[in-house]
Amino acid sequence: MSITTDLRRLPRSSRRLLLLNLVNNLGTGLVMPFLLVYVHEVRGLDVTVATTALTVFSGGAVLGAPLAGRLVDRAGARPVTVVALVVQAAGYAGYAFATGAVGFVAAGAVAGLGVGGLAAWYAMQAECAPEGLVSVVFGLSYSVGNTAMGLGGVVAAAVVSVGRPVTFQALYLADAASCLLVAVLLRGVRVPERTGTTPPSPRRPRTSYAVVYRDTGFLAVLVIGGVLLASSFAQLESGLPAYLTQEAGVTPRQLGAVFALDTAAVLVSQVLLHDLLKRARPTRLVVGAGGLWAGSWSLLLLAAGWDGAVPRLGLVATAVIVFGVASTCFVAGMPALVNRLARPETRGRYNAAWSVAKSVGFMAGPLTAGACVGAGHGKAYLAGLGVVCAALALVHLLFGTRLEPANSPKTTGG
């Protein structure tokens, strides 16, 4: 069945969420690459102010996700998502008006809290998606978001000027406006009630994070998923560019083409692998992603030692395409697996726990990459990433299917 046919089969709520995800990520793409330039070259502050703001941003996301998860299980996913978007908008607007270190760090903390709160968005996507199409919805959401961020980056590159601070301010305010617009439009999204395996009871089921973290199977999934993410996605803006430019002979202009190729690979693989993503069990998709990422790192390692610019770039291009296909499999399988393991009354907390694991992975990846590549151990680091991805894929292959329920909760369309 084609991707367009399945899009038509999705309930209106799922299609609206995909569209709103595009709007939100278009705004994110406007500002994502420019914080360091804005802080250092436009505002004249030290580079460490930007890196500190980014670190605080990640810390805010780690704190925001558990709070959002608890609120989702109490109040529902949609209202929590609306609040998270408003908080995120306040943080990005704060960047626009910040002139000193305190202002940028405070804005980063607020924006991070809002982004962490968007763990509620994943719970809402799972609740709206019909049975059998959860992986498809998460995969499409990633592809749409990835494309929108790329378009936002293209627009921003054509607008910004270091000599005109107002251009950067306009972008941050536009990002804040996109968050507020999505928050308003979410009022029109109907989130269906999901039937679960919990027997009906006049008393509300007891839920807490203690219940979530006593689920040893889920903890194993979190560890595997978090380390895989730190060994793959988290390297896209840190270890991979540093290695390609310092040790693989890739120029900055070629690096831009590499990232464009990754985006294209994600989009094309989403279309070509649509039926596979829909039929495959989430555990198998995670296993496939780990194996493909291991292959991608191996190809990049081979490229650095290859004589001749053209063959070397060919290997790099092949590796990036494989990387994009792996990303498509992972973002379809991992969130779907998290939501299969969750009970209806703990869905918010399970998605929050996964958001925390992702945030930790995105912090750990750049730290390890900076330490290893910066010390001249790029090849050893790449080899290590490949071994980690392959090992985790093997572990998940051997034990992952024991964790996945035979039947996922059924969903009513909305």
Short mmCIF file of N, CA, C and O in Angstrom, two decimals, residues 186-256:
data_model
loop_
_atom_site.label_atom_id
_atom_site.label_comp_id
_atom_site.label_asym_id
_atom_site.label_seq_id
_atom_site.Cartn_x
_atom_site.Cartn_y
_atom_site.Cartn_z
N LEU A 186 -3.61 23.57 17.91
CA LEU A 186 -3.82 22.29 18.58
C LEU A 186 -5.21 22.18 19.19
O LEU A 186 -5.69 21.06 19.46
N ARG A 187 -5.87 23.30 19.40
CA ARG A 187 -7.22 23.26 19.97
C ARG A 187 -8.18 22.51 19.05
O ARG A 187 -9.20 22.00 19.49
N GLY A 188 -7.84 22.45 17.75
CA GLY A 188 -8.69 21.75 16.80
C GLY A 188 -8.37 20.28 16.63
O GLY A 188 -8.99 19.59 15.82
N VAL A 189 -7.39 19.77 17.39
CA VAL A 189 -7.00 18.35 17.28
C VAL A 189 -7.77 17.55 18.33
O VAL A 189 -7.67 17.83 19.53
N ARG A 190 -8.51 16.57 17.88
CA ARG A 190 -9.27 15.72 18.79
C ARG A 190 -8.44 14.49 19.12
O ARG A 190 -8.10 13.70 18.24
N VAL A 191 -8.08 14.33 20.39
CA VAL A 191 -7.31 13.17 20.84
C VAL A 191 -8.28 12.10 21.31
O VAL A 191 -9.04 12.33 22.26
N PRO A 192 -8.29 10.93 20.67
CA PRO A 192 -9.24 9.89 21.05
C PRO A 192 -8.87 9.21 22.35
O PRO A 192 -7.71 9.25 22.77
N GLU A 193 -9.84 8.62 22.98
CA GLU A 193 -9.57 7.80 24.16
C GLU A 193 -9.04 6.46 23.70
O GLU A 193 -9.52 5.88 22.73
N ARG A 194 -8.04 5.98 24.40
CA ARG A 194 -7.40 4.71 24.03
C ARG A 194 -7.80 3.64 25.04
O ARG A 194 -7.72 3.83 26.24
N THR A 195 -8.22 2.51 24.51
CA THR A 195 -8.56 1.39 25.38
C THR A 195 -7.33 0.58 25.65
O THR A 195 -6.53 0.33 24.75
N GLY A 196 -7.14 0.16 26.88
CA GLY A 196 -5.94 -0.59 27.25
C GLY A 196 -6.27 -1.90 27.91
O GLY A 196 -7.39 -2.37 27.88
N THR A 197 -5.28 -2.48 28.51
CA THR A 197 -5.44 -3.78 29.13
C THR A 197 -5.83 -3.68 30.59
O THR A 197 -6.10 -4.69 31.22
N THR A 198 -5.83 -2.45 31.12
CA THR A 198 -6.16 -2.28 32.53
C THR A 198 -7.65 -2.47 32.73
O THR A 198 -8.45 -1.82 32.06
N PRO A 199 -8.10 -3.37 33.62
CA PRO A 199 -9.53 -3.56 33.83
C PRO A 199 -10.16 -2.30 34.39
O PRO A 199 -9.54 -1.55 35.14
N PRO A 200 -11.42 -2.04 34.01
CA PRO A 200 -12.07 -0.83 34.51
C PRO A 200 -12.21 -0.86 36.02
O PRO A 200 -12.45 -1.89 36.62
N SER A 201 -12.05 0.30 36.61
CA SER A 201 -12.13 0.40 38.06
C SER A 201 -12.61 1.78 38.44
O SER A 201 -12.24 2.76 37.79
N PRO A 202 -13.47 1.88 39.45
CA PRO A 202 -13.91 3.22 39.86
C PRO A 202 -12.78 4.03 40.45
O PRO A 202 -12.87 5.24 40.55
N ARG A 203 -11.71 3.36 40.87
CA ARG A 203 -10.56 4.06 41.43
C ARG A 203 -9.51 4.27 40.35
O ARG A 203 -9.26 3.40 39.53
N ARG A 204 -8.88 5.43 40.38
CA ARG A 204 -7.83 5.74 39.40
C ARG A 204 -6.62 4.85 39.64
O ARG A 204 -6.15 4.72 40.77
N PRO A 205 -6.06 4.20 38.57
CA PRO A 205 -4.89 3.35 38.77
C PRO A 205 -3.71 4.15 39.34
O PRO A 205 -3.52 5.31 39.00
N ARG A 206 -2.96 3.52 40.20
CA ARG A 206 -1.81 4.17 40.80
C ARG A 206 -0.70 4.28 39.77
O ARG A 206 -0.29 3.29 39.16
N THR A 207 -0.25 5.50 39.55
CA THR A 207 0.84 5.72 38.59
C THR A 207 1.90 6.59 39.23
O THR A 207 1.61 7.50 40.00
N SER A 208 3.14 6.30 38.90
CA SER A 208 4.27 7.10 39.35
C SER A 208 5.48 6.69 38.53
O SER A 208 5.46 5.68 37.82
N TYR A 209 6.54 7.47 38.63
CA TYR A 209 7.76 7.10 37.91
C TYR A 209 8.40 5.85 38.51
O TYR A 209 9.16 5.16 37.82
N ALA A 210 8.09 5.56 39.76
CA ALA A 210 8.60 4.32 40.35
C ALA A 210 8.07 3.11 39.59
O ALA A 210 8.78 2.12 39.36
N VAL A 211 6.80 3.18 39.18
CA VAL A 211 6.21 2.11 38.38
C VAL A 211 6.94 1.97 37.05
O VAL A 211 7.25 0.86 36.60
N VAL A 212 7.24 3.09 36.43
CA VAL A 212 7.90 3.08 35.12
C VAL A 212 9.30 2.48 35.23
O VAL A 212 9.69 1.59 34.46
N TYR A 213 10.08 2.93 36.21
CA TYR A 213 11.47 2.51 36.30
C TYR A 213 11.65 1.16 36.98
O TYR A 213 12.77 0.65 37.04
N ARG A 214 10.56 0.58 37.48
CA ARG A 214 10.63 -0.81 37.93
C ARG A 214 10.38 -1.78 36.79
O ARG A 214 10.55 -2.99 36.95
N ASP A 215 10.01 -1.25 35.64
CA ASP A 215 9.81 -2.08 34.44
C ASP A 215 11.19 -2.35 33.84
O ASP A 215 11.72 -1.56 33.06
N THR A 216 11.77 -3.48 34.22
CA THR A 216 13.15 -3.76 33.80
C THR A 216 13.28 -3.90 32.29
O THR A 216 14.32 -3.53 31.71
N GLY A 217 12.25 -4.41 31.64
CA GLY A 217 12.30 -4.51 30.18
C GLY A 217 12.37 -3.14 29.54
O GLY A 217 13.14 -2.91 28.60
N PHE A 218 11.57 -2.22 30.05
CA PHE A 218 11.58 -0.86 29.53
C PHE A 218 12.91 -0.18 29.81
O PHE A 218 13.43 0.56 28.96
N LEU A 219 13.50 -0.43 30.98
CA LEU A 219 14.81 0.14 31.28
C LEU A 219 15.85 -0.34 30.27
O LEU A 219 16.70 0.44 29.83
N ALA A 220 15.78 -1.61 29.92
CA ALA A 220 16.72 -2.13 28.91
C ALA A 220 16.53 -1.43 27.58
O ALA A 220 17.50 -1.07 26.90
N VAL A 221 15.27 -1.20 27.20
CA VAL A 221 14.99 -0.48 25.95
C VAL A 221 15.53 0.94 26.01
O VAL A 221 16.12 1.44 25.04
N LEU A 222 15.38 1.61 27.16
CA LEU A 222 15.90 2.97 27.32
C LEU A 222 17.41 3.01 27.17
O LEU A 222 17.96 3.90 26.50
N VAL A 223 18.09 2.08 27.80
CA VAL A 223 19.55 2.07 27.74
C VAL A 223 20.02 1.82 26.31
O VAL A 223 20.89 2.54 25.78
N ILE A 224 19.44 0.81 25.67
CA ILE A 224 19.83 0.49 24.29
C ILE A 224 19.53 1.68 23.37
O ILE A 224 20.38 2.11 22.58
N GLY A 225 18.32 2.22 23.48
CA GLY A 225 17.95 3.33 22.62
C GLY A 225 18.78 4.57 22.88
O GLY A 225 19.20 5.26 21.94
N GLY A 226 19.03 4.88 24.15
CA GLY A 226 19.80 6.07 24.48
C GLY A 226 21.25 5.99 24.01
O GLY A 226 21.79 6.95 23.46
N VAL A 227 21.87 4.83 24.20
CA VAL A 227 23.26 4.67 23.76
C VAL A 227 23.35 4.65 22.24
O VAL A 227 24.28 5.21 21.64
N LEU A 228 22.37 4.00 21.58
CA LEU A 228 22.34 4.03 20.12
C LEU A 228 22.22 5.46 19.61
O LEU A 228 22.91 5.85 18.66
N LEU A 229 21.36 6.23 20.23
CA LEU A 229 21.18 7.61 19.81
C LEU A 229 22.47 8.43 20.01
O LEU A 229 22.87 9.20 19.15
N ALA A 230 23.13 8.23 21.16
CA ALA A 230 24.38 8.94 21.43
C ALA A 230 25.46 8.54 20.43
O ALA A 230 26.36 9.33 20.13
N SER A 231 25.37 7.33 19.90
CA SER A 231 26.37 6.82 18.95
C SER A 231 25.99 7.09 17.50
O SER A 231 26.69 6.65 16.60
N SER A 232 24.91 7.82 17.27
CA SER A 232 24.45 8.06 15.90
C SER A 232 23.96 9.50 15.73
O SER A 232 24.72 10.37 15.36
N PHE A 233 22.69 9.74 16.03
CA PHE A 233 22.10 11.08 15.86
C PHE A 233 22.94 12.16 16.53
O PHE A 233 23.14 13.24 15.96
N ALA A 234 23.37 11.90 17.74
CA ALA A 234 24.09 12.92 18.50
C ALA A 234 25.43 13.28 17.88
O ALA A 234 26.05 14.27 18.28
N GLN A 235 25.88 12.48 16.92
CA GLN A 235 27.16 12.76 16.26
C GLN A 235 27.01 13.64 15.02
O GLN A 235 27.99 14.11 14.46
N LEU A 236 25.76 13.88 14.58
CA LEU A 236 25.54 14.61 13.33
C LEU A 236 26.08 16.04 13.39
O LEU A 236 26.53 16.57 12.38
N GLU A 237 25.99 16.67 14.56
CA GLU A 237 26.44 18.06 14.67
C GLU A 237 27.75 18.19 15.45
O GLU A 237 28.17 19.29 15.77
N SER A 238 28.38 17.05 15.77
CA SER A 238 29.61 17.12 16.56
C SER A 238 30.68 16.21 15.97
O SER A 238 31.55 16.66 15.22
N GLY A 239 30.63 14.94 16.30
CA GLY A 239 31.69 14.01 15.88
C GLY A 239 31.81 13.85 14.39
O GLY A 239 32.92 13.85 13.83
N LEU A 240 30.68 13.74 13.68
CA LEU A 240 30.73 13.52 12.25
C LEU A 240 31.35 14.70 11.50
O LEU A 240 32.28 14.52 10.71
N PRO A 241 30.89 15.94 11.70
CA PRO A 241 31.53 17.06 10.99
C PRO A 241 33.01 17.22 11.35
O PRO A 241 33.84 17.50 10.47
N ALA A 242 33.34 17.04 12.64
CA ALA A 242 34.75 17.18 13.05
C ALA A 242 35.62 16.14 12.36
O ALA A 242 36.71 16.45 11.85
N TYR A 243 35.15 14.90 12.32
CA TYR A 243 35.92 13.84 11.69
C TYR A 243 36.06 14.06 10.18
O TYR A 243 37.16 13.93 9.61
N LEU A 244 34.96 14.42 9.52
CA LEU A 244 34.99 14.58 8.07
C LEU A 244 35.91 15.71 7.65
O LEU A 244 36.64 15.60 6.67
N THR A 245 35.90 16.81 8.39
CA THR A 245 36.72 17.96 8.00
C THR A 245 38.17 17.82 8.42
O THR A 245 39.08 18.28 7.72
N GLN A 246 38.42 17.17 9.57
CA GLN A 246 39.78 17.09 10.09
C GLN A 246 40.55 15.87 9.60
O GLN A 246 41.77 15.92 9.45
N GLU A 247 39.85 14.77 9.34
CA GLU A 247 40.57 13.53 9.01
C GLU A 247 40.16 12.91 7.69
O GLU A 247 40.90 12.08 7.16
N ALA A 248 38.98 13.26 7.16
CA ALA A 248 38.54 12.66 5.90
C ALA A 248 38.70 13.62 4.72
O ALA A 248 38.31 13.28 3.60
N GLY A 249 39.25 14.80 4.95
CA GLY A 249 39.53 15.73 3.86
C GLY A 249 38.30 16.35 3.22
O GLY A 249 38.34 16.77 2.06
N VAL A 250 37.20 16.46 3.94
CA VAL A 250 35.97 17.05 3.41
C VAL A 250 35.98 18.55 3.70
O VAL A 250 36.25 18.97 4.83
N THR A 251 35.72 19.36 2.67
CA THR A 251 35.71 20.80 2.84
C THR A 251 34.40 21.26 3.47
O THR A 251 33.40 20.54 3.42
N PRO A 252 34.35 22.48 4.05
CA PRO A 252 33.09 22.98 4.61
C PRO A 252 31.95 23.01 3.60
O PRO A 252 30.81 22.71 3.93
N ARG A 253 32.25 23.37 2.34
CA ARG A 253 31.19 23.39 1.33
C ARG A 253 30.69 21.98 1.05
O ARG A 253 29.47 21.75 0.93
N GLN A 254 31.59 21.02 0.98
CA GLN A 254 31.19 19.63 0.78
C GLN A 254 30.40 19.11 1.99
O GLN A 254 29.50 18.28 1.84
N LEU A 255 30.74 19.63 3.17
CA LEU A 255 30.02 19.22 4.37
C LEU A 255 28.55 19.62 4.28
O LEU A 255 27.66 18.86 4.70
N GLY A 256 28.28 20.80 3.73
CA GLY A 256 26.89 21.20 3.53
C GLY A 256 26.15 20.25 2.61
O GLY A 256 24.98 19.91 2.85
#
